[in-house]
């Protein structure tokens, strides 16, 4: 059974940083592309960033470039999302996902972690 467990969310002031983690189990993590999505209240879930199985290739939504960085540690079955210069518009539930190699289709979702940016 595939499990994706996100952590690292919380309350942060505007301009602050957070690092989200997602630990995967039940699959050969090193063979999977991974992604991060987010969903703000009342809005559709949107793609944030994806990373290839090797970590050599990353794909960012245009609005996320420059502030967000994805990385992975295959030895720890973990993918990370470093978020800097956070703004109130970044408030959302952030989801980790197992994706296809093209980083288009989601195969599995995590349960999500809440990120709230507020003073």
Coordinates of N, CA, C and O in Angstrom, one line a residue:
X1 N 0.8 -1.2 0.0 CA 0.0 0.0 0.0 C 0.9 1.2 0.0 O 1.8 1.4 0.8
X2 N 0.6 2.1 -0.9 CA 1.4 3.4 -1.0 C 0.9 4.4 0.0 O -0.3 4.6 0.2
X3 N 1.9 4.9 0.7 CA 1.6 6.0 1.7 C 2.6 7.1 1.4 O 3.8 7.0 1.2
X4 N 2.0 8.3 1.4 CA 2.8 9.6 1.3 C 2.4 10.4 2.5 O 1.2 10.7 2.7
X5 N 3.4 10.8 3.3 CA 3.1 11.5 4.6 C 3.8 12.8 4.5 O 5.1 12.8 4.6
X6 N 3.1 13.9 4.4 CA 3.7 15.2 4.4 C 3.8 15.8 5.8 O 3.0 15.4 6.7
X7 N 4.8 16.6 6.0 CA 5.0 17.3 7.3 C 5.7 18.7 7.0 O 6.2 18.9 5.9
X8 N 5.7 19.5 8.0 CA 6.5 20.7 7.9 C 5.6 22.0 7.7 O 6.1 23.1 7.7
X9 N 4.3 21.8 7.5 CA 3.4 22.9 7.4 C 3.2 23.6 8.7 O 3.7 23.2 9.7
X10 N 2.6 24.8 8.6 CA 2.3 25.6 9.8 C 2.0 27.0 9.5 O 1.8 27.4 8.4
X11 N 2.1 27.8 10.5 CA 1.9 29.3 10.4 C 3.2 30.0 10.3 O 4.1 29.8 11.1
X12 N 3.3 30.9 9.3 CA 4.5 31.6 9.1 C 4.2 33.0 8.7 O 3.1 33.3 8.1
X13 N 5.0 34.0 9.1 CA 4.7 35.4 8.7 C 5.1 35.7 7.3 O 6.0 35.0 6.7
X14 N 4.5 36.7 6.7 CA 4.9 37.0 5.3 C 6.4 37.3 5.2 O 7.0 37.9 6.1
X15 N 7.0 36.8 4.2 CA 8.4 36.9 4.0 C 9.2 35.8 4.6 O 10.4 35.7 4.4
X16 N 8.5 34.9 5.4 CA 9.2 33.8 6.0 C 9.4 32.6 5.1 O 9.0 32.6 3.9
X17 N 10.0 31.5 5.7 CA 10.3 30.3 4.9 C 9.7 29.1 5.7 O 9.6 29.1 6.9
X18 N 9.5 28.1 4.9 CA 9.1 26.8 5.4 C 9.7 25.7 4.5 O 9.9 25.9 3.3
X19 N 10.0 24.6 5.1 CA 10.4 23.4 4.3 C 9.4 22.3 4.6 O 9.3 21.8 5.7
X20 N 8.8 21.8 3.5 CA 7.9 20.7 3.6 C 8.6 19.4 3.3 O 9.5 19.4 2.4
X21 N 8.2 18.3 3.9 CA 8.8 17.0 3.6 C 7.7 16.0 3.3 O 6.6 16.2 3.8
X22 N 8.0 15.1 2.5 CA 7.0 14.0 2.2 C 7.8 12.7 2.1 O 8.7 12.5 1.3
X23 N 7.4 11.8 3.0 CA 8.0 10.5 3.1 C 7.1 9.5 2.4 O 5.9 9.4 2.7
X24 N 7.7 8.7 1.5 CA 6.9 7.7 0.8 C 7.3 6.3 1.2 O 8.4 6.0 1.6
X25 N 6.3 5.5 1.1 CA 6.5 4.1 1.4 C 5.5 3.2 0.6 O 4.5 3.8 0.0
X26 N 5.8 2.0 0.4 CA 5.0 1.1 -0.3 C 5.3 1.0 -1.8 O 4.6 0.3 -2.6
X27 N 6.3 1.7 -2.3 CA 6.7 1.7 -3.7 C 8.2 1.9 -3.7 O 8.9 2.2 -2.7
X28 N 8.8 1.6 -4.9 CA 10.2 1.9 -5.1 C 10.3 3.4 -5.4 O 10.2 3.8 -6.5
X29 N 10.5 4.1 -4.3 CA 10.5 5.6 -4.4 C 11.5 6.1 -5.5 O 11.2 7.0 -6.2
X30 N 12.6 5.5 -5.6 CA 13.7 6.0 -6.5 C 13.3 5.9 -7.9 O 13.9 6.4 -8.8
X31 N 12.2 5.1 -8.2 CA 11.8 4.9 -9.6 C 10.7 5.9 -10.0 O 10.3 6.0 -11.2
X32 N 10.2 6.7 -9.0 CA 9.0 7.5 -9.3 C 9.4 9.0 -9.4 O 10.2 9.5 -8.6
X33 N 8.7 9.7 -10.4 CA 8.7 11.1 -10.4 C 7.8 11.6 -9.2 O 6.8 10.8 -8.9
X34 N 8.0 12.7 -8.7 CA 7.2 13.2 -7.6 C 6.8 14.6 -7.8 O 7.5 15.4 -8.6
X35 N 5.8 15.1 -7.2 CA 5.4 16.4 -7.4 C 4.7 17.0 -6.1 O 4.4 16.3 -5.2
X36 N 4.6 18.3 -6.1 CA 3.9 19.1 -5.1 C 2.8 19.8 -5.7 O 3.0 20.5 -6.8
X37 N 1.6 19.8 -5.1 CA 0.5 20.6 -5.5 C 0.0 21.4 -4.3 O 0.4 21.1 -3.2
X38 N -0.9 22.3 -4.6 CA -1.5 23.1 -3.5 C -2.9 23.4 -3.8 O -3.3 23.5 -5.0
X39 N -3.7 23.6 -2.8 CA -5.1 23.9 -2.9 C -5.5 25.0 -1.9 O -5.5 24.6 -0.7
X40 N -5.8 26.1 -2.3 CA -6.3 27.2 -1.4 C -7.8 27.0 -1.3 O -8.5 26.4 -2.1
X41 N -8.3 27.6 -0.2 CA -9.7 27.5 0.1 C -10.6 28.1 -1.0 O -10.3 29.2 -1.5
X42 N -11.5 27.3 -1.5 CA -12.4 27.7 -2.5 C -11.8 27.7 -3.9 O -12.4 28.2 -4.9
X43 N -10.6 27.2 -4.1 CA -9.9 27.1 -5.4 C -9.6 25.7 -5.8 O -9.6 24.8 -4.9
X44 N -9.3 25.5 -7.0 CA -8.9 24.2 -7.5 C -7.5 23.9 -7.1 O -6.6 24.8 -6.9
X45 N -7.2 22.6 -7.0 CA -5.8 22.2 -6.7 C -4.9 22.6 -7.9 O -5.3 22.4 -9.1
X46 N -3.8 23.1 -7.7 CA -2.9 23.5 -8.7 C -1.5 22.9 -8.6 O -1.0 22.6 -7.5
X47 N -0.8 22.7 -9.7 CA 0.5 22.1 -9.7 C 1.5 23.2 -9.3 O 1.4 24.3 -9.6
X48 N 2.4 22.8 -8.4 CA 3.5 23.7 -8.0 C 4.8 23.3 -8.6 O 5.4 24.2 -9.3
X49 N 5.2 22.1 -8.5 CA 6.5 21.7 -9.0 C 6.6 20.1 -9.1 O 6.0 19.5 -8.3
X50 N 7.4 19.6 -10.0 CA 7.7 18.2 -10.1 C 9.2 18.0 -10.3 O 9.9 18.8 -10.7
X51 N 9.5 16.7 -9.9 CA 11.0 16.3 -10.0 C 11.0 14.9 -10.5 O 10.2 14.1 -10.2
X52 N 12.0 14.7 -11.4 CA 12.2 13.4 -12.0 C 12.7 12.4 -10.9 O 13.1 12.8 -9.8
X53 N 12.7 11.1 -11.3 CA 13.1 10.1 -10.3 C 14.5 10.3 -9.8 O 14.9 10.0 -8.7
X54 N 15.4 10.8 -10.7 CA 16.8 11.0 -10.4 C 17.1 12.3 -9.7 O 18.1 12.4 -9.1
X55 N 16.1 13.2 -9.8 CA 16.3 14.5 -9.3 C 17.0 15.5 -10.2 O 17.2 16.6 -9.9
X56 N 17.4 14.9 -11.4 CA 18.1 15.8 -12.4 C 17.3 16.8 -13.1 O 17.8 17.8 -13.6
X57 N 16.0 16.5 -13.1 CA 15.1 17.4 -13.9 C 14.0 17.9 -12.9 O 13.4 17.1 -12.2
X58 N 13.7 19.2 -13.0 CA 12.6 19.8 -12.2 C 11.7 20.7 -13.1 O 12.2 21.2 -14.1
X59 N 10.5 20.8 -12.8 CA 9.5 21.5 -13.6 C 8.7 22.4 -12.6 O 8.0 21.8 -11.8
X60 N 8.7 23.7 -12.8 CA 8.0 24.6 -11.9 C 6.9 25.3 -12.6 O 7.0 25.6 -13.8
X61 N 5.8 25.4 -11.9 CA 4.8 26.3 -12.4 C 5.4 27.7 -12.5 O 6.2 28.1 -11.6
X62 N 5.0 28.5 -13.5 CA 5.7 29.8 -13.7 C 5.6 30.7 -12.4 O 6.6 31.4 -12.1
X63 N 4.5 30.7 -11.7 CA 4.4 31.6 -10.6 C 5.2 31.1 -9.4 O 5.4 31.9 -8.4
X64 N 5.8 29.9 -9.4 CA 6.5 29.4 -8.3 C 8.0 29.5 -8.5 O 8.8 29.3 -7.6
X65 N 8.4 29.9 -9.7 CA 9.9 29.9 -10.0 C 10.5 31.0 -9.2 O 10.0 32.1 -9.0
X66 N 11.7 30.6 -8.6 CA 12.5 31.6 -7.9 C 12.3 31.6 -6.4 O 13.2 32.0 -5.6
X67 N 11.1 31.2 -5.9 CA 10.8 31.2 -4.5 C 10.8 29.8 -3.9 O 11.1 29.6 -2.7
X68 N 10.4 28.8 -4.7 CA 10.2 27.5 -4.3 C 11.3 26.6 -4.9 O 11.6 26.7 -6.1
X69 N 11.8 25.6 -4.1 CA 12.8 24.7 -4.6 C 12.4 23.3 -4.2 O 12.2 23.0 -3.0
X70 N 12.3 22.4 -5.2 CA 12.1 21.0 -4.9 C 13.4 20.2 -4.9 O 14.3 20.5 -5.6
X71 N 13.5 19.2 -4.0 CA 14.6 18.3 -4.0 C 14.2 16.9 -3.5 O 13.0 16.8 -3.0
X72 N 15.0 16.0 -3.6 CA 14.7 14.6 -3.1 C 15.9 13.9 -2.6 O 17.0 14.2 -3.1
X73 N 15.7 13.0 -1.7 CA 16.7 12.1 -1.1 C 16.2 10.7 -1.3 O 15.4 10.3 -0.5
X74 N 16.6 10.0 -2.3 CA 16.1 8.7 -2.6 C 16.5 7.7 -1.5 O 15.8 6.7 -1.2
X75 N 17.6 8.0 -0.8 CA 18.0 7.1 0.3 C 17.1 7.2 1.5 O 17.0 6.2 2.3
X76 N 16.4 8.3 1.6 CA 15.4 8.5 2.7 C 14.0 8.4 2.2 O 13.1 8.7 3.0
X77 N 13.8 8.1 0.9 CA 12.4 8.0 0.4 C 11.7 9.3 0.7 O 10.5 9.3 1.0
X78 N 12.3 10.5 0.5 CA 11.8 11.7 0.9 C 11.9 12.8 -0.2 O 13.0 12.9 -0.8
X79 N 10.9 13.5 -0.4 CA 10.9 14.7 -1.3 C 10.6 15.9 -0.5 O 9.8 15.9 0.5
X80 N 11.3 17.0 -0.8 CA 11.2 18.3 0.0 C 10.7 19.4 -0.9 O 10.9 19.4 -2.1
X81 N 10.1 20.4 -0.2 CA 9.7 21.6 -0.9 C 10.2 22.8 0.0 O 9.6 23.0 1.1
X82 N 11.2 23.5 -0.4 CA 11.7 24.6 0.3 C 10.9 25.8 -0.3 O 11.0 26.1 -1.5
X83 N 10.3 26.6 0.6 CA 9.5 27.7 0.2 C 10.0 29.0 0.9 O 10.1 29.0 2.1
X84 N 10.4 29.9 0.1 CA 11.0 31.2 0.7 C 10.1 32.4 0.3 O 9.3 32.3 -0.7
X85 N 10.3 33.5 1.0 CA 9.6 34.7 0.7 C 8.1 34.4 0.6 O 7.4 34.9 -0.4
X86 N 7.6 33.8 1.5 CA 6.2 33.4 1.5 C 5.2 34.6 1.6 O 5.5 35.5 2.3
X87 N 4.1 34.5 0.9 CA 3.1 35.6 0.8 C 1.8 35.0 1.2 O 1.6 33.8 1.2
X88 N 0.9 35.9 1.5 CA -0.5 35.4 2.0 C -1.1 34.5 0.9 O -1.9 33.6 1.2
X89 N -0.8 34.8 -0.4 CA -1.4 34.0 -1.5 C -0.9 32.6 -1.5 O -1.4 31.8 -2.3
X90 N 0.2 32.3 -0.8 CA 0.7 31.0 -0.7 C 0.0 30.1 0.3 O 0.2 28.9 0.4
X91 N -0.9 30.7 1.1 CA -1.7 30.0 2.0 C -2.6 28.9 1.3 O -3.3 29.2 0.4
X92 N -2.4 27.6 1.7 CA -3.1 26.5 1.0 C -2.7 25.2 1.8 O -1.8 25.2 2.6
X93 N -3.4 24.2 1.4 CA -3.0 22.8 1.8 C -2.1 22.3 0.7 O -2.4 22.4 -0.5
X94 N -0.9 21.9 1.1 CA 0.1 21.4 0.1 C 0.1 19.9 0.1 O 0.2 19.3 1.2
X95 N 0.1 19.3 -1.1 CA 0.0 17.9 -1.3 C 1.2 17.4 -2.0 O 1.6 17.9 -3.0
X96 N 1.7 16.3 -1.5 CA 2.7 15.5 -2.2 C 2.1 14.5 -3.1 O 1.0 14.0 -2.8
X97 N 2.7 14.1 -4.2 CA 2.1 13.2 -5.2 C 3.2 12.3 -5.9 O 4.3 12.8 -6.2
X98 N 2.8 11.1 -6.1 CA 3.6 10.2 -7.0 C 3.1 10.5 -8.4 O 1.8 10.4 -8.6
X99 N 4.0 10.7 -9.4 CA 3.5 11.1 -10.7 C 4.1 10.2 -11.7 O 5.1 9.4 -11.5
X100 N 3.6 10.3 -13.0 CA 4.2 9.5 -14.0 C 5.5 10.1 -14.5 O 5.8 11.2 -14.0
X101 N 6.2 9.5 -15.3 CA 7.6 9.9 -15.6 C 7.5 11.3 -16.4 O 8.5 12.0 -16.4
X102 N 6.4 11.5 -17.1 CA 6.3 12.8 -17.8 C 5.9 13.9 -16.9 O 5.8 15.1 -17.3
X103 N 5.6 13.6 -15.6 CA 5.2 14.6 -14.6 C 3.9 15.3 -15.1 O 3.8 16.6 -15.2
X104 N 3.0 14.5 -15.5 CA 1.7 15.0 -16.0 C 0.6 14.4 -15.1 O -0.3 15.1 -14.7
X105 N 0.6 13.1 -15.0 CA -0.5 12.4 -14.3 C -0.1 12.0 -12.9 O 1.0 11.6 -12.6
X106 N -1.0 12.2 -12.0 CA -0.8 11.8 -10.6 C -1.3 10.4 -10.4 O -2.4 10.1 -10.7
X107 N -0.5 9.6 -9.7 CA -0.9 8.2 -9.4 C -1.4 8.1 -8.0 O -2.3 7.4 -7.7
X108 N -0.7 8.8 -7.1 CA -1.1 8.7 -5.6 C -0.9 10.1 -5.0 O 0.0 10.9 -5.4
X109 N -1.8 10.4 -4.0 CA -1.8 11.6 -3.3 C -1.4 11.4 -1.8 O -1.8 10.4 -1.2
X110 N -0.8 12.4 -1.2 CA -0.6 12.4 0.2 C -1.9 13.0 0.8 O -2.8 13.5 0.1
X111 N -1.9 13.1 2.1 CA -3.1 13.7 2.8 C -3.0 15.2 2.9 O -4.1 15.8 3.2
X112 N -1.9 15.8 2.7 CA -1.8 17.2 2.7 C -1.3 17.8 4.0 O -1.5 17.2 5.1
X113 N -0.7 19.0 3.9 CA -0.2 19.7 5.1 C -0.6 21.2 4.9 O -0.4 21.7 3.8
X114 N -1.1 21.8 6.0 CA -1.6 23.2 5.9 C -0.5 24.1 6.0 O 0.3 24.0 7.0
X115 N -0.4 25.1 5.1 CA 0.5 26.2 5.2 C -0.3 27.5 5.3 O -1.1 27.7 4.4
X116 N -0.1 28.3 6.3 CA -0.8 29.5 6.5 C 0.2 30.6 6.6 O 1.1 30.6 7.5
X117 N 0.1 31.6 5.7 CA 1.0 32.8 5.8 C 0.2 34.0 6.3 O -0.7 34.4 5.6
X118 N 0.5 34.4 7.4 CA -0.2 35.5 8.0 C 0.6 36.2 9.1 O 1.4 35.6 9.8
X119 N 0.3 37.5 9.3 CA 1.0 38.2 10.4 C 0.1 38.3 11.6 O 0.5 38.8 12.6

